[in-house]
Amino acid sequence: MRKIYILFLLLPFSLGFSQTYQFDFVTNYTSTSSKNKLAYDNVNYFNSDDFSYSLKIINHENELHGILGDRTNNLAHHFKVIKSKLNNEIQFQFLYEYSTNLNAINYDKDYRFEFVEKPNISGKEVVLKMYRTKKSKRPFLTQTLSLVTANKNLFPIYRLSVLHHFWSYNELIYPENYMVSKAIDKTGNQTCEINLKEYKNVDLQITLPKELKF
């Protein structure tokens, strides 16, 4: 994987400092649909010891933006991201712009999910099934997940990166130390393949200005 260097810049009006976030892991999941064959990157930064916050990089109209979601304080901090290269290495600069409220999704208390073990001689696979109620027999979401062993439980990385509608559903977690390396999502006649394209350890610290802009 190419090395990624990260710089964080505050706008001139920021005189004091308050909340600090530490990130030690970055991932890039790519999603490819059988319908249009287009691949989409999904880059996120995490603290592997604290998944209450994460940083997502978004490419919108050829401009990079960062959204730092703090699920403890229900805030989303928005950044302009400047990408550059130095000595053939990628660099990111994060410029704080503003903050918004982060509205958590209220899930029905009857929601349930299950992981079904799938025999596979080449590795560990499970099928994730999500049901809208405890009595539902037909899942509304089914994904086949390929797992790789990790030194801690890194399933939340996949949930927060890919399962966007369940980012605040903390109960959705595989109970062992694995990381999702691949997923196959089948909906009707369409298939979406999700692959863990890149991952690496990083040392990124972001400190917000004392006075946030809303």
Short mmCIF file of C-alpha atoms in Angstrom, two decimals:
data_model
loop_
_atom_site.label_atom_id
_atom_site.label_comp_id
_atom_site.label_asym_id
_atom_site.label_seq_id
_atom_site.Cartn_x
_atom_site.Cartn_y
_atom_site.Cartn_z
CA MET A 1 0.00 0.00 0.00
CA ARG A 2 1.16 3.51 -0.75
CA LYS A 3 2.17 5.59 2.24
CA ILE A 4 -0.28 8.30 3.22
CA TYR A 5 0.79 11.36 5.14
CA ILE A 6 -1.80 13.50 6.89
CA LEU A 7 -1.57 17.15 7.84
CA PHE A 8 -4.25 19.04 9.75
CA LEU A 9 -4.66 22.79 9.34
CA LEU A 10 -6.91 25.11 11.28
CA LEU A 11 -8.45 28.18 9.72
CA PRO A 12 -7.00 31.51 10.94
CA PHE A 13 -9.91 32.34 13.25
CA SER A 14 -9.22 29.28 15.43
CA LEU A 15 -7.31 30.53 18.44
CA GLY A 16 -7.97 27.87 21.06
CA PHE A 17 -8.25 24.11 21.12
CA SER A 18 -10.73 21.67 22.60
CA GLN A 19 -11.77 18.20 21.48
CA THR A 20 -8.97 15.97 20.17
CA TYR A 21 -9.46 12.80 18.12
CA GLN A 22 -6.83 10.12 17.57
CA PHE A 23 -6.86 7.73 14.59
CA ASP A 24 -4.65 4.67 14.17
CA PHE A 25 -6.20 2.82 11.22
CA VAL A 26 -7.33 3.71 7.70
CA THR A 27 -9.30 1.48 5.31
CA ASN A 28 -10.57 1.66 1.75
CA TYR A 29 -13.50 -0.57 0.80
CA THR A 30 -14.39 -0.60 -2.92
CA SER A 31 -17.94 -1.40 -4.03
CA THR A 32 -18.66 -2.71 -7.54
CA SER A 33 -22.22 -3.19 -8.80
CA SER A 34 -23.10 -5.84 -11.38
CA LYS A 35 -25.46 -3.28 -12.95
CA ASN A 36 -22.99 -0.63 -14.08
CA LYS A 37 -19.61 -2.22 -13.26
CA LEU A 38 -18.49 1.05 -11.66
CA ALA A 39 -16.24 0.86 -8.60
CA TYR A 40 -16.62 3.31 -5.72
CA ASP A 41 -13.98 3.94 -3.05
CA ASN A 42 -14.96 4.26 0.59
CA VAL A 43 -12.07 5.66 2.67
CA ASN A 44 -12.40 5.93 6.46
CA TYR A 45 -10.12 6.59 9.44
CA PHE A 46 -10.72 4.88 12.79
CA ASN A 47 -9.49 4.55 16.34
CA SER A 48 -9.42 0.76 16.67
CA ASP A 49 -9.90 1.07 20.45
CA ASP A 50 -12.81 3.51 20.26
CA PHE A 51 -15.39 3.26 17.47
CA SER A 52 -17.53 6.06 18.90
CA TYR A 53 -16.05 8.35 16.24
CA SER A 54 -14.63 7.98 12.72
CA LEU A 55 -13.56 10.12 9.78
CA LYS A 56 -14.97 9.55 6.27
CA ILE A 57 -13.40 10.97 3.09
CA ILE A 58 -15.94 11.88 0.39
CA ASN A 59 -15.25 12.75 -3.25
CA HIS A 60 -18.00 15.12 -4.39
CA GLU A 61 -17.79 16.76 -7.80
CA ASN A 62 -14.02 16.18 -7.90
CA GLU A 63 -13.54 17.83 -4.51
CA LEU A 64 -12.53 15.95 -1.37
CA HIS A 65 -14.40 16.50 1.87
CA GLY A 66 -13.99 14.94 5.30
CA ILE A 67 -16.77 14.26 7.80
CA LEU A 68 -15.75 13.39 11.35
CA GLY A 69 -18.71 11.74 13.04
CA ASP A 70 -18.66 11.94 16.84
CA ARG A 71 -21.42 9.60 17.98
CA THR A 72 -20.88 10.35 21.68
CA ASN A 73 -21.56 14.07 21.31
CA ASN A 74 -23.89 13.64 18.30
CA LEU A 75 -21.83 16.02 16.17
CA ALA A 76 -20.47 15.90 12.63
CA HIS A 77 -17.41 18.05 11.90
CA HIS A 78 -16.85 18.97 8.26
CA PHE A 79 -13.48 19.55 6.60
CA LYS A 80 -12.14 20.55 3.24
CA VAL A 81 -9.51 17.98 2.23
CA ILE A 82 -6.55 18.91 0.06
CA LYS A 83 -4.73 16.02 -1.57
CA SER A 84 -1.19 16.41 -2.85
CA LYS A 85 1.95 14.41 -3.58
CA LEU A 86 5.45 14.89 -2.21
CA ASN A 87 8.25 12.58 -3.31
CA ASN A 88 5.61 10.34 -4.88
CA GLU A 89 3.78 10.02 -1.55
CA ILE A 90 0.16 11.09 -0.95
CA GLN A 91 -0.48 13.89 1.55
CA PHE A 92 -3.79 15.08 3.00
CA GLN A 93 -4.52 18.46 4.56
CA PHE A 94 -7.70 18.83 6.62
CA LEU A 95 -9.17 22.34 6.91
CA TYR A 96 -11.99 22.69 9.43
CA GLU A 97 -15.09 24.35 7.94
CA TYR A 98 -18.14 23.85 10.18
CA SER A 99 -20.04 21.43 12.43
CA THR A 100 -23.59 20.05 12.36
CA ASN A 101 -25.75 17.90 14.58
CA LEU A 102 -25.43 14.18 13.97
CA ASN A 103 -28.89 12.65 14.05
CA ALA A 104 -28.76 9.02 15.12
CA ILE A 105 -31.19 6.56 13.58
CA ASN A 106 -33.75 5.12 15.99
CA TYR A 107 -33.99 1.41 15.32
CA ASP A 108 -37.04 -0.66 16.05
CA LYS A 109 -36.51 -2.65 19.24
CA ASP A 110 -37.68 -5.74 17.37
CA TYR A 111 -34.85 -5.56 14.84
CA ARG A 112 -32.73 -8.70 14.88
CA PHE A 113 -29.81 -10.14 12.97
CA GLU A 114 -27.95 -13.41 12.77
CA PHE A 115 -24.64 -14.72 11.49
CA VAL A 116 -24.79 -18.12 9.81
CA GLU A 117 -21.49 -19.96 9.51
CA LYS A 118 -20.67 -21.01 5.95
CA PRO A 119 -18.19 -23.87 5.39
CA ASN A 120 -15.31 -22.71 3.21
CA ILE A 121 -11.98 -24.51 2.94
CA SER A 122 -10.19 -21.39 1.73
CA GLY A 123 -11.14 -19.21 4.69
CA LYS A 124 -13.86 -18.17 7.12
CA GLU A 125 -17.20 -17.05 5.72
CA VAL A 126 -20.45 -16.10 7.41
CA VAL A 127 -23.81 -14.99 6.07
CA LEU A 128 -25.24 -11.86 7.69
CA LYS A 129 -29.04 -11.75 7.74
CA MET A 130 -31.04 -8.77 8.98
CA TYR A 131 -34.74 -9.00 9.95
CA ARG A 132 -37.15 -6.15 10.62
CA THR A 133 -38.88 -7.95 13.52
CA LYS A 134 -38.12 -10.83 15.85
CA LYS A 135 -40.79 -12.92 14.14
CA SER A 136 -39.80 -12.16 10.54
CA LYS A 137 -38.74 -15.22 8.57
CA ARG A 138 -37.51 -13.42 5.48
CA PRO A 139 -34.45 -11.17 5.87
CA PHE A 140 -34.48 -7.77 4.19
CA LEU A 141 -30.67 -7.77 3.95
CA THR A 142 -28.39 -10.72 3.21
CA GLN A 143 -24.64 -10.52 2.76
CA THR A 144 -21.95 -13.18 2.50
CA LEU A 145 -18.91 -11.98 4.42
CA SER A 146 -15.33 -13.21 4.10
CA LEU A 147 -13.42 -12.71 7.35
CA VAL A 148 -9.73 -12.51 8.19
CA THR A 149 -8.26 -12.93 11.66
CA ALA A 150 -7.41 -9.74 13.55
CA ASN A 151 -5.80 -9.00 16.91
CA LYS A 152 -9.04 -7.34 18.07
CA ASN A 153 -12.66 -7.12 16.97
CA LEU A 154 -12.62 -4.93 13.84
CA PHE A 155 -16.12 -5.74 12.57
CA PRO A 156 -17.31 -2.19 13.44
CA ILE A 157 -14.99 -0.91 10.69
CA TYR A 158 -17.12 -2.70 8.10
CA ARG A 159 -20.41 -1.64 9.68
CA LEU A 160 -19.39 2.01 9.81
CA SER A 161 -17.80 2.01 6.34
CA VAL A 162 -20.29 -0.03 4.30
CA LEU A 163 -23.51 -0.58 6.24
CA HIS A 164 -24.34 3.12 6.26
CA HIS A 165 -27.92 2.68 7.48
CA PHE A 166 -26.67 0.83 10.58
CA TRP A 167 -23.81 3.09 11.67
CA SER A 168 -25.45 3.74 15.05
CA TYR A 169 -26.72 0.18 15.52
CA ASN A 170 -23.99 -0.89 17.96
CA GLU A 171 -25.60 -4.27 18.62
CA LEU A 172 -24.71 -5.33 15.07
CA ILE A 173 -21.31 -6.90 15.68
CA TYR A 174 -19.65 -10.24 15.01
CA PRO A 175 -18.56 -11.58 18.44
CA GLU A 176 -14.98 -12.61 17.56
CA ASN A 177 -11.71 -10.99 16.51
CA TYR A 178 -12.12 -10.71 12.76
CA MET A 179 -12.13 -8.10 10.02
CA VAL A 180 -14.34 -8.19 6.92
CA SER A 181 -12.16 -8.54 3.80
CA LYS A 182 -14.93 -9.12 1.24
CA ALA A 183 -18.72 -9.06 1.03
CA ILE A 184 -21.28 -10.11 -1.57
CA ASP A 185 -24.64 -8.34 -1.38
CA LYS A 186 -27.45 -9.76 -3.53
CA THR A 187 -30.62 -7.74 -4.05
CA GLY A 188 -33.02 -9.15 -6.63
CA ASN A 189 -31.09 -9.75 -9.84
CA GLN A 190 -28.28 -7.38 -8.88
CA THR A 191 -25.08 -8.17 -7.03
CA CYS A 192 -22.72 -5.77 -5.29
CA GLU A 193 -19.20 -6.94 -4.49
CA ILE A 194 -17.35 -5.13 -1.72
CA ASN A 195 -13.61 -5.61 -1.26
CA LEU A 196 -11.14 -4.34 1.31
CA LYS A 197 -8.75 -2.73 -1.16
CA GLU A 198 -6.36 -1.10 1.30
CA TYR A 199 -5.73 -0.86 5.02
CA LYS A 200 -2.84 0.30 7.14
CA ASN A 201 -1.85 1.72 10.49
CA VAL A 202 -1.61 5.50 10.72
CA ASP A 203 -0.93 8.13 13.35
CA LEU A 204 -3.42 10.94 12.81
CA GLN A 205 -4.48 13.42 15.48
CA ILE A 206 -7.12 16.06 14.83
CA THR A 207 -7.79 18.84 17.33
CA LEU A 208 -10.84 21.01 16.75
CA PRO A 209 -10.90 24.75 17.29
CA LYS A 210 -12.39 25.85 20.60
CA GLU A 211 -15.12 27.84 18.88
CA LEU A 212 -17.04 25.60 16.49
CA LYS A 213 -19.00 26.99 13.54
CA PHE A 214 -22.62 25.87 13.15
#
